[in-house]
Coordinates of C-alpha atoms in Angstrom, one line a residue:
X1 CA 0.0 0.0 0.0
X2 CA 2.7 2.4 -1.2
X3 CA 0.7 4.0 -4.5
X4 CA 1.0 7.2 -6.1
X5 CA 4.9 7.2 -6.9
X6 CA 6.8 10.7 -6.6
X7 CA 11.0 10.8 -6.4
X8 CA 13.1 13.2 -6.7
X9 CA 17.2 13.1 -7.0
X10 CA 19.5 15.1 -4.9
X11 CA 23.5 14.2 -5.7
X12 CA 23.7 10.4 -5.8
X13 CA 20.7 10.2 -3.4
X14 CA 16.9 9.7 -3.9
X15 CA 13.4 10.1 -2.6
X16 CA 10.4 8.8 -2.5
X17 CA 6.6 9.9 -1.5
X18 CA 3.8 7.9 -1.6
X19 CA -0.1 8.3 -1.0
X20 CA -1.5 7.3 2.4
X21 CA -4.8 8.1 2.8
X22 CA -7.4 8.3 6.4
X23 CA -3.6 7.0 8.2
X24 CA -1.4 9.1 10.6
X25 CA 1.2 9.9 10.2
X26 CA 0.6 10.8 6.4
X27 CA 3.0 10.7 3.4
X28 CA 5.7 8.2 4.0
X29 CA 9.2 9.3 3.0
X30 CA 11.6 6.6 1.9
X31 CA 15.8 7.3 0.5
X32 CA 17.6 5.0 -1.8
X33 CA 21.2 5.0 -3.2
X34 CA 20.1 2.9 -6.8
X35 CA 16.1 3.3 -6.8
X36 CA 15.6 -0.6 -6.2
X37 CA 16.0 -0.8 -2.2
X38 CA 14.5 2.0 -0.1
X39 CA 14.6 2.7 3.3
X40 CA 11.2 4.4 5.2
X41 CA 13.1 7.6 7.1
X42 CA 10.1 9.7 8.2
X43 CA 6.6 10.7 7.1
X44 CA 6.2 14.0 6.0
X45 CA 2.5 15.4 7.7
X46 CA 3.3 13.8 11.1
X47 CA 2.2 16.4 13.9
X48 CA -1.6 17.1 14.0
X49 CA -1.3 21.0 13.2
X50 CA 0.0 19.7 9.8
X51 CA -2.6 17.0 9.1
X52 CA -6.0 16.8 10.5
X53 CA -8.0 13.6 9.9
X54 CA -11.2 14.4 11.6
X55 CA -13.7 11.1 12.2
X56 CA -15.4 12.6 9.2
X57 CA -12.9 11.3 7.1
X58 CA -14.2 8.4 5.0
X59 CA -11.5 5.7 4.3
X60 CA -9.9 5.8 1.3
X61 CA -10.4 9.8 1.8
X62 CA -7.4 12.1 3.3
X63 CA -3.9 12.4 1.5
X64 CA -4.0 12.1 -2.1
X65 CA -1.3 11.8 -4.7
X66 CA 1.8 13.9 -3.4
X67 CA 4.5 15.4 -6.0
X68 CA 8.1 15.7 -4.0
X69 CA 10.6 17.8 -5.7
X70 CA 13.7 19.6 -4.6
X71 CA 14.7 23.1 -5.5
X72 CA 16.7 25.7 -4.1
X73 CA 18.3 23.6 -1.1
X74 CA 15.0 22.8 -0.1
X75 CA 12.8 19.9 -0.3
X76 CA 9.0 20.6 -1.5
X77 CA 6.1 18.6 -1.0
X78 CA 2.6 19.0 -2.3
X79 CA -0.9 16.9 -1.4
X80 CA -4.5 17.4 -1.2
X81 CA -6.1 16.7 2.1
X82 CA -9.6 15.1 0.6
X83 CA -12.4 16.3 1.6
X84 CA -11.3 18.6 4.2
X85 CA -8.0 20.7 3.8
X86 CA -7.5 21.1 0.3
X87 CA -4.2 21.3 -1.2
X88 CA -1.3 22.2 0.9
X89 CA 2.7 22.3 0.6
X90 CA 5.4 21.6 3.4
X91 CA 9.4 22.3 2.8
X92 CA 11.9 21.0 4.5
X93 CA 15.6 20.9 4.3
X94 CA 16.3 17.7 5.7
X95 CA 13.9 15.0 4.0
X96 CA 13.6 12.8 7.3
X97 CA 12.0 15.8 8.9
X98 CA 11.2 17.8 10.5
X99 CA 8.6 19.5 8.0
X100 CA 7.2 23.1 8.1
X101 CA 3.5 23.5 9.2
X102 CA 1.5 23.3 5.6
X103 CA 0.6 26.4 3.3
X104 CA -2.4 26.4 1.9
X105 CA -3.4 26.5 -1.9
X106 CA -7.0 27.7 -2.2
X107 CA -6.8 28.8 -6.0
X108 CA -5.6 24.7 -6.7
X109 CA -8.9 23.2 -5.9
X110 CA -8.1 19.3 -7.7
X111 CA -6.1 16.2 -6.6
X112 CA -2.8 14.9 -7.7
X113 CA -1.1 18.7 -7.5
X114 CA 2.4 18.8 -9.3
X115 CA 5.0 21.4 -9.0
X116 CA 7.6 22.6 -11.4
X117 CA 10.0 26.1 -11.4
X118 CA 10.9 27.3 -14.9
X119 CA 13.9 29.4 -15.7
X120 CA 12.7 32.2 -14.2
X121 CA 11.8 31.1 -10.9
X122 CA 8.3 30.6 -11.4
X123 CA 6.4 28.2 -10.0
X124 CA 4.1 26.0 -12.3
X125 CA 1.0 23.8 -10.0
X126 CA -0.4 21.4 -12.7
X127 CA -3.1 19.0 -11.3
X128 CA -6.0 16.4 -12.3
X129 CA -8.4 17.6 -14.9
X130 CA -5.9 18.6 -16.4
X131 CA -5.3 22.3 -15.1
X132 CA -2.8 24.6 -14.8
X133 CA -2.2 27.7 -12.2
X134 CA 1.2 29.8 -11.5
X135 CA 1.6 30.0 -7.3
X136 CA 3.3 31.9 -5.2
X137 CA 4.5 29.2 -2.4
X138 CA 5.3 31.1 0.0
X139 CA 1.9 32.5 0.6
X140 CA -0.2 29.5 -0.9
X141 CA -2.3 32.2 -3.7
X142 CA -2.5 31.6 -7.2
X143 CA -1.3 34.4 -9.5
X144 CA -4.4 33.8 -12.4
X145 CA -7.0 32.1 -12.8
X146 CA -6.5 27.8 -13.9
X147 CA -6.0 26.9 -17.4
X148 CA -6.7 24.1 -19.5
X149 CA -4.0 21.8 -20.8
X150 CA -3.8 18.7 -22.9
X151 CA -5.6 15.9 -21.1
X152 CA -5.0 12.8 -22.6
X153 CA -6.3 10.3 -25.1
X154 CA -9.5 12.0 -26.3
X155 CA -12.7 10.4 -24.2
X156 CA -10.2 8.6 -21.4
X157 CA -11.3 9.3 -18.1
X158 CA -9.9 10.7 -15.4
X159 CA -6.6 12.4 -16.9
X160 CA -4.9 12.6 -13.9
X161 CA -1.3 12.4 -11.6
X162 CA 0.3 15.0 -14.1
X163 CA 4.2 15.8 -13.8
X164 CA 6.0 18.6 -16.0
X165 CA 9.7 18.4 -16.2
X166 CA 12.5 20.1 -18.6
X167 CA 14.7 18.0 -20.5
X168 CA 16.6 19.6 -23.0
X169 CA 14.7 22.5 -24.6
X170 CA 11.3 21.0 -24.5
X171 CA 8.8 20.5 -21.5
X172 CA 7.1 17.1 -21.0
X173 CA 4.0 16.7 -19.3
X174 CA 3.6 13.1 -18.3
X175 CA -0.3 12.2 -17.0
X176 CA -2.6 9.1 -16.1
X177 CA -5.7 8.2 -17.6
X178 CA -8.3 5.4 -17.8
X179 CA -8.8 5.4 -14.4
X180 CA -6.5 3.6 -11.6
X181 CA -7.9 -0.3 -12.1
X182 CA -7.6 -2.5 -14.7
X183 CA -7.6 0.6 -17.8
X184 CA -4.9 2.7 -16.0
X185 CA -2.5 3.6 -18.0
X186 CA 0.6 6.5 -18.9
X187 CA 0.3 9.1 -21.5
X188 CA 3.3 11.9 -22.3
X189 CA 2.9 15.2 -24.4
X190 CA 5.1 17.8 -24.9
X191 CA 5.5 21.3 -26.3
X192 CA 8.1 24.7 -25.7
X193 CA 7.2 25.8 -23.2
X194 CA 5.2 25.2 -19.3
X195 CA 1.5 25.8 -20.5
X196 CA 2.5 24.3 -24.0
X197 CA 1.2 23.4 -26.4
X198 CA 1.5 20.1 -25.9
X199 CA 2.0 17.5 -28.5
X200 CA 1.2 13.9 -27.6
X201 CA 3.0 11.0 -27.8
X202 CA 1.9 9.4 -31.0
X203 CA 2.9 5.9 -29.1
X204 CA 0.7 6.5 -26.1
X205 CA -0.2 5.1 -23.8
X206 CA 3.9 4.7 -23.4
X207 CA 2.1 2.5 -20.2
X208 CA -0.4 -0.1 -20.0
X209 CA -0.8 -3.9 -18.7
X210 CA -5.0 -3.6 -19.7
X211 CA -6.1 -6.4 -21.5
X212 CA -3.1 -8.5 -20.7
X213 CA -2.2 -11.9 -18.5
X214 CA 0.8 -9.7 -17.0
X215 CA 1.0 -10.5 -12.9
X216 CA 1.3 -6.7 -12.5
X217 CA -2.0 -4.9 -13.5
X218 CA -3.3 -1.2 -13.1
X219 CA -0.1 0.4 -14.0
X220 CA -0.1 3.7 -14.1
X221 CA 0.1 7.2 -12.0
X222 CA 4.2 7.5 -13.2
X223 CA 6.9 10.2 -12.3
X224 CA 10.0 10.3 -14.1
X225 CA 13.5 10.5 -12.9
X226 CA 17.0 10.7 -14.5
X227 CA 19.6 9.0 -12.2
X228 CA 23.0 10.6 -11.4
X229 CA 24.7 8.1 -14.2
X230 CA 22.4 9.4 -16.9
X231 CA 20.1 6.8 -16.9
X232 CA 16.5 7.3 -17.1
X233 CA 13.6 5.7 -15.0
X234 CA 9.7 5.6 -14.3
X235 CA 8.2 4.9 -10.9
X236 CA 4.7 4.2 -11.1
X237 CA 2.1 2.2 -9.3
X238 CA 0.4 -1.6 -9.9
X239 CA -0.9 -4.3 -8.1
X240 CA -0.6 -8.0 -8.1
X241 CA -3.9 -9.6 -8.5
X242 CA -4.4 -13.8 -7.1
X243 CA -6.8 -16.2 -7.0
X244 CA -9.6 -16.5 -9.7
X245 CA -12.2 -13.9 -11.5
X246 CA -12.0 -11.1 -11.6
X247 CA -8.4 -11.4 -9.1
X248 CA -8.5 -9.7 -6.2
X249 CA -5.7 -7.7 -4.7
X250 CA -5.2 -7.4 -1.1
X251 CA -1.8 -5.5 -1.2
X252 CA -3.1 -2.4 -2.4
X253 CA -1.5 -0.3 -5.3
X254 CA 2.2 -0.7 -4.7
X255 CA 5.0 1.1 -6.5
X256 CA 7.2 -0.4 -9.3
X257 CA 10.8 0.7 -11.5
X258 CA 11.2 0.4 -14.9
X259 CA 14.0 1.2 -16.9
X260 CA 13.2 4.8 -19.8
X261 CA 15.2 5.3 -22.6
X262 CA 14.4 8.1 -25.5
X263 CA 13.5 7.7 -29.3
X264 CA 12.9 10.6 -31.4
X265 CA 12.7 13.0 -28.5
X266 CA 9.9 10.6 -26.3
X267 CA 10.1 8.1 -23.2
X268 CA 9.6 4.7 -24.1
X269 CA 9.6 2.7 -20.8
X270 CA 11.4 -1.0 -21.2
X271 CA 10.7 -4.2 -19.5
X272 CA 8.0 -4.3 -15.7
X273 CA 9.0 -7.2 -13.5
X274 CA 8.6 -8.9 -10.4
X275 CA 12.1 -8.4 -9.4
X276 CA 14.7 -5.6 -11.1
X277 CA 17.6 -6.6 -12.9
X278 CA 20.5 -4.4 -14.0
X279 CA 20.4 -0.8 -13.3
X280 CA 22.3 1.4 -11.0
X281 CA 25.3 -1.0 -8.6
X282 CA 23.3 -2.1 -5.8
X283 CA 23.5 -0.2 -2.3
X284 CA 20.8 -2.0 -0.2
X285 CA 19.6 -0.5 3.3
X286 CA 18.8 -2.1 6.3
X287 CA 15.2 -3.1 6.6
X288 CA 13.1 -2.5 10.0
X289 CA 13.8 -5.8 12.3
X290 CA 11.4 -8.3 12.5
X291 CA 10.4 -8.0 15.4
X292 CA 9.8 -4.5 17.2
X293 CA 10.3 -4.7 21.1
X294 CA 8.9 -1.4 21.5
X295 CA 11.9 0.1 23.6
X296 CA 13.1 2.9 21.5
X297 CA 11.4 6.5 22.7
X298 CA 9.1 6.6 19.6
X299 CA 7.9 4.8 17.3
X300 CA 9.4 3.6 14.0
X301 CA 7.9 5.7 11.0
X302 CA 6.1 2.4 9.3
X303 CA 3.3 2.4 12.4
X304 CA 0.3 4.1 11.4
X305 CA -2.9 4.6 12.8
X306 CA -6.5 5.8 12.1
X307 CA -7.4 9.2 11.0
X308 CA -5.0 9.7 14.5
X309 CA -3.0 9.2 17.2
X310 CA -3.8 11.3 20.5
X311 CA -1.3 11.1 22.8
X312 CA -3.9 9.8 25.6
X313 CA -4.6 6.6 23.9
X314 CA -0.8 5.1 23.3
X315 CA 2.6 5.2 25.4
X316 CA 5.7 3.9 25.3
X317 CA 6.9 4.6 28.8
X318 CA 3.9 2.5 31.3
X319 CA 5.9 0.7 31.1
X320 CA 9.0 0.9 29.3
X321 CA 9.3 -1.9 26.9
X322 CA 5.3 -1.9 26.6
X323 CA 3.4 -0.5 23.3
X324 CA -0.3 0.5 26.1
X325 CA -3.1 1.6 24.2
X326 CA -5.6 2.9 25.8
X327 CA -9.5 2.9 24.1
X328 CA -11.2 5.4 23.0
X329 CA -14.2 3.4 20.7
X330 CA -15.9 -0.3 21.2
X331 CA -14.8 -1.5 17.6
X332 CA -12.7 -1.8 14.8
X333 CA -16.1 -0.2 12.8
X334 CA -15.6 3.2 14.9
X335 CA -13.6 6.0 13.1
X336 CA -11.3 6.5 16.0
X337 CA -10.5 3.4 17.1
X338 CA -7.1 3.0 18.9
X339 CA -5.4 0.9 16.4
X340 CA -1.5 1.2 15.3
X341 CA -0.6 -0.8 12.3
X342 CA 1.8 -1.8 9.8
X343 CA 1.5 -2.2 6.0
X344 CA 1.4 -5.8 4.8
X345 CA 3.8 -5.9 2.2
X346 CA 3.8 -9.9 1.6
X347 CA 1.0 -12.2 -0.1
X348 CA 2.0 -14.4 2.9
X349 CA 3.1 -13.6 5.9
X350 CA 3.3 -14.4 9.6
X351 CA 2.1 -11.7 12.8
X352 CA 2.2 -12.4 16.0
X353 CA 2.1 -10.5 18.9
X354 CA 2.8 -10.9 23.1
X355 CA -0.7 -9.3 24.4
X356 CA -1.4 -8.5 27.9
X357 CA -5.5 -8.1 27.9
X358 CA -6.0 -8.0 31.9
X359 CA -7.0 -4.7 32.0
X360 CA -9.2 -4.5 29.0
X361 CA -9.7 -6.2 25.6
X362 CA -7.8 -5.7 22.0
X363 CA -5.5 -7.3 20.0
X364 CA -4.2 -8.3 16.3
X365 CA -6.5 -7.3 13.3
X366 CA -6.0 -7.7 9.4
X367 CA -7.6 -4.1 8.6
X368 CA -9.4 -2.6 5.1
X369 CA -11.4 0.0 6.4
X370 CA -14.7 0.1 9.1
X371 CA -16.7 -2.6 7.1
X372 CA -14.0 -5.2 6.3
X373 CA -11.5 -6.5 9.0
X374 CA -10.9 -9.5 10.7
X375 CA -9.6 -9.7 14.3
X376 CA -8.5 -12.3 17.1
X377 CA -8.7 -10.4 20.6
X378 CA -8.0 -11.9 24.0
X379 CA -9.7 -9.9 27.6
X380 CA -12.7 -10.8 29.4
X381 CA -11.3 -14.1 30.0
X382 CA -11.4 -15.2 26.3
X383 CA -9.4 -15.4 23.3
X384 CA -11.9 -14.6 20.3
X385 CA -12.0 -14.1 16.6
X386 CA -14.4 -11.5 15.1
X387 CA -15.1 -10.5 11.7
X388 CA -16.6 -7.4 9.5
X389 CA -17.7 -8.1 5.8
X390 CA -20.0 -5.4 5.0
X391 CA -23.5 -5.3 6.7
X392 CA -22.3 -8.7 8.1
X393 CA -21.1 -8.8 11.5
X394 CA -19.9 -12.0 13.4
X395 CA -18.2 -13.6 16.2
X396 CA -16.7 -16.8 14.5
X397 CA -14.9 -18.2 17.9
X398 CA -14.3 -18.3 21.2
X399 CA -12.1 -20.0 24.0
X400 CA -11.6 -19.9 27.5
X401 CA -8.4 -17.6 27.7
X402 CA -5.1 -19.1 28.9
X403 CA -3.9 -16.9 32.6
X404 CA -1.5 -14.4 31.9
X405 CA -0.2 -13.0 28.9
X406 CA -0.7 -14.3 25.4
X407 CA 1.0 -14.7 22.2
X408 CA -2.0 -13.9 19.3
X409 CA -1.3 -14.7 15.5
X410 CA -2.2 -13.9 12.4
X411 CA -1.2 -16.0 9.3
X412 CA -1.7 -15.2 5.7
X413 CA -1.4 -17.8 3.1
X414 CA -1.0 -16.9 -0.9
X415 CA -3.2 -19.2 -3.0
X416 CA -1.4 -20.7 -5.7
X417 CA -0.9 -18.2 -8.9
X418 CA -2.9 -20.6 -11.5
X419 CA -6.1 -20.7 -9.8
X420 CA -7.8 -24.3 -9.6
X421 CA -11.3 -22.6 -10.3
X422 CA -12.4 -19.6 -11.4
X423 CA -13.5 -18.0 -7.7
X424 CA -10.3 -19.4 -6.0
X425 CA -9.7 -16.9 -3.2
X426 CA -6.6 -14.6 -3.5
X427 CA -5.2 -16.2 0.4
X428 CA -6.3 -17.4 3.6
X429 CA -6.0 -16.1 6.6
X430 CA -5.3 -17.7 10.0
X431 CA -6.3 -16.3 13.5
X432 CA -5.8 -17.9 16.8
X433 CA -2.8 -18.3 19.9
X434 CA 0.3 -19.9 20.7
X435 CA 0.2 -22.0 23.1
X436 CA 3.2 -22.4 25.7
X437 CA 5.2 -24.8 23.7
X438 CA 4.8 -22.1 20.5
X439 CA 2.1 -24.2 18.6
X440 CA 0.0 -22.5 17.1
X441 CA -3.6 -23.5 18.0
X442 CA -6.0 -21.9 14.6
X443 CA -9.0 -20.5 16.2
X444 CA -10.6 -19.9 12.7
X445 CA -9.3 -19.8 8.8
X446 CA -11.2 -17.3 6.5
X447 CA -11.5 -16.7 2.6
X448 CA -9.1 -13.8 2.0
X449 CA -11.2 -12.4 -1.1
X450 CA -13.4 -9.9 1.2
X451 CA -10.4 -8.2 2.4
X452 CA -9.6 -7.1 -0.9
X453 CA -10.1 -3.8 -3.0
X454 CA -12.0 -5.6 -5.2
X455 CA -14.7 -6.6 -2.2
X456 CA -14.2 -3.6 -0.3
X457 CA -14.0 -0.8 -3.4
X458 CA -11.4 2.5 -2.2
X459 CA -7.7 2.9 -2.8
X460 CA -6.2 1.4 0.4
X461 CA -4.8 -2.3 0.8
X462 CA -4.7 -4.3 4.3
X463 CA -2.6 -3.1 7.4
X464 CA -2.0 -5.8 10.0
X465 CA -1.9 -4.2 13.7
X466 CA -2.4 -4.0 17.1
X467 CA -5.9 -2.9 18.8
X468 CA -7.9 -1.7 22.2
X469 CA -11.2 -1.5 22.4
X470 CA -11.7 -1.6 26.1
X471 CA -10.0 -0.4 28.8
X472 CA -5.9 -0.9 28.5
X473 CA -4.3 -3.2 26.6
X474 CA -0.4 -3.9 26.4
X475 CA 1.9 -5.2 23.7
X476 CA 5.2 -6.6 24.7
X477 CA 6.5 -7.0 20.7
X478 CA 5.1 -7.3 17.4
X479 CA 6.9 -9.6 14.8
X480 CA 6.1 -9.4 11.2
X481 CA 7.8 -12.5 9.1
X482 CA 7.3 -13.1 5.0
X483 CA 6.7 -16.5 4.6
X484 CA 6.6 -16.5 0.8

């Protein structure tokens, strides 16, 4: 669940900003050395006077599309806030934070806002429709009124994520269109100046998996980048459908590479697949440990909660070594649930968790939104699994809970890629306890399908996390562990 792709180059280094929606903190940051391994170092709207997610907020609503560009020393980012704040724009010098409290951009009223400085210093806001506005940053006001500018193939819809850039003597603006499922694609025009006219690619879309077998659909919503070598890339987002018809992807829209070389003055992007070969020499980065003990004095950037985090209802310090959340709503269906999570990243995977429920009742949830999650929870003397599908609400087991702490789990198990019938679900998921010994006692096993986008419709993909929903509830260590 890392969609909507924007990097930007500074020396020999490189950053990335990605989409993240009714979660808090908002707009993960991640640096690389050769655009292949990245390491999370912050999130970019991470204090509430910079990003307010009130209960309101419908999932799959908050922050949109963000374009992250550096100029002038200092690093510029740019989001919508859907429906509530508009677009807004945070600087910083230092990508890993801190960031500036937002400016506001009343005269850019659309999603997907791009920025771009011509020679002069002026500074071009393209976003969806497609439009174009001249603003002054420093005080968020548009300097005319919003222009036209060549959207797309003719009758695509939704010509959106645009991105100008210079290269050479000619600006290209680069856009999506068809929509971000299965007819997403990339489309690139390009003309002499900012505000055009733009000429279109007569090979567009330069990117599209629509109507093909390929395991990475919906590509599209691209941002171009020339590496410090020369070499030219595109990061854009897909997914990775499983199981049956229509495929459901449980993921969310991820971000993918591929390599861009130039023909007759246009990008033509080369070969999307599972894993990159060649490219820039390899400098990978440590990846977050397994298993987090919860001991530092804040949290690592990839935990995220809903719409917020209020100070009152988490701590790190009672005691130390403990992740205590306290609740604030009855259920993962309420808005402001106390719930901190991390991204699943893997089809399968392996969470578990050391709970202490005395003093109230939460624990490990697989999360879509309000109306699709599944969770197993210990307190009130039982260990329980619950589910959301919809309308549908159930409780699918329950066992007399073990004394003491208790180790909950959550498995998710990949279906295999050539489905056996046409519904086969996408995984299966796996909720119950370990016992003392470590065996893992499965309190129930559910179809993985209706914690999908496909099921659930919106833009997010699943976050696996930790819960209260009564009273205080305490987490020793969470461990997260790919089992593909």
């Amino acid at each position: 669940m890392f969609p909507d792709p924007s990097v930007c180059r500074v020396g020999e280094h490189y950053y990335l900003a990605c989409s993240s929606f009714e979660y808090f903190p908002g707009v993960p940051i991640f640096h690389s050395r050769d655009l292949v391994h990245w390491e999370q170092i912050g999130n970019a709207l991470d204090r509430p006077t910079q990003l307010h997610l009130p209960p309101t907020t419908p999932s799959s609503g908050g922050v949109y599309a963000p374009t992250l560009r550096h100029h002038d020393g200092r690093f510029h980012l740019i989001t919508s806030n859907v429906p509530h704040a508009g677009t807004l724009v945070v600087t910083s010098t230092d990508p890993a934070g801190p960031w500036s409290d937002p400016v506001r951009l009343p005269g850019v009223p659309g999603i997907d806002p791009d920025l771009a400085w011509d020679d002069e210093g002026t500074c071009w806001c393209t976003y969806a429709g497609i439009r174009q506005v001249r603003v002054d940053l420093a005080t968020g006001a548009a300097l005319e009124a919003p222009r036209r500018l060549w959207s797309g193939t003719p009758g695509a819809q939704w010509p959106e994520a645009p991105h100008l850039y210079r290269v050479g003597d000619l600006w290209y603006l680069l856009i999506a269109e068809g929509g971000t499922e299965a007819g997403h694609g990339i489309s690139v025009a390009r003309g002499p100046a900012p505000d055009g006219p733009f000429e279109p690619c007569p090979a567009n879309p330069i990117l599209t998996h629509r109507s093909t077998d390929h395991p990475i659909q919906n590509t599209g919503h691209g941002d171009l980048i020339q590496a410090h070598d020369g070499s030219w890339w595109l990061v854009f987002l897909g997914t990775r459908p499983r199981g049956g018809t229509p495929g459901w992807h449980v993921l969310g829209r991820e971000t993918f590479l591929a390599p861009v070389t130039w023909v007759d003055g246009w990008p033509v992007v080369g070969e999307v697949g599972p894993s990159m070969t060649g490219g820039l020499p390899a400098h990978p980065l440590p990846l977050p440990p397994a298993r987090d003990d919860f001991d530092g004095a804040d949290l690592h950037p990839q935990w995220i909660s809903v719409r917020a985090r209020p100070a009152l209802t988490h701590s790190l310090k009672d005691p130390p070594g403990w992740l205590t959340l306290h609740a604030q709503d009855r259920s993962l269906d309420d808005a402001s649930v106390t719930f901190v999570g991390r991204r699943q990243q893997h089809h399968s995977c392996r969470v578990r968790a050391l709970v202490d429920a005395g003093a109230g009742r939460g624990g490990l949830a697989v999360r879509l939104d309000e109306q699709h999650h599944y969770e197993v929870e210990a307190g009130d003397g039982e260990v329980r699994v619950r589910i959301r599908i919809g309308p549908a609400q159930q409780l699918r087991a329950s066992r007399p809970l073990p004394g003491g702490p208790l180790v909950l789990r959550i498995e998710t198990q990949a279906s295999d890629p050539s489905p056996d019938h046409p519904r086969q679900e996408p995984d299966v998921v796996r909720l119950g306890y370990e016992t003392v010994d470590g065996r893992f006692v499965v309190l129930d096993e559910l179809d993985g399908r209706y914690l999908s986008t496909e099921v659930a419709g919106g833009f997010t993909g699943r976050v696996l996390g930790m819960y209260a929903t009564a009273g205080t509830v305490r987490f020793d260590w969470l461990a997260y562990d790919p089992t593909e």
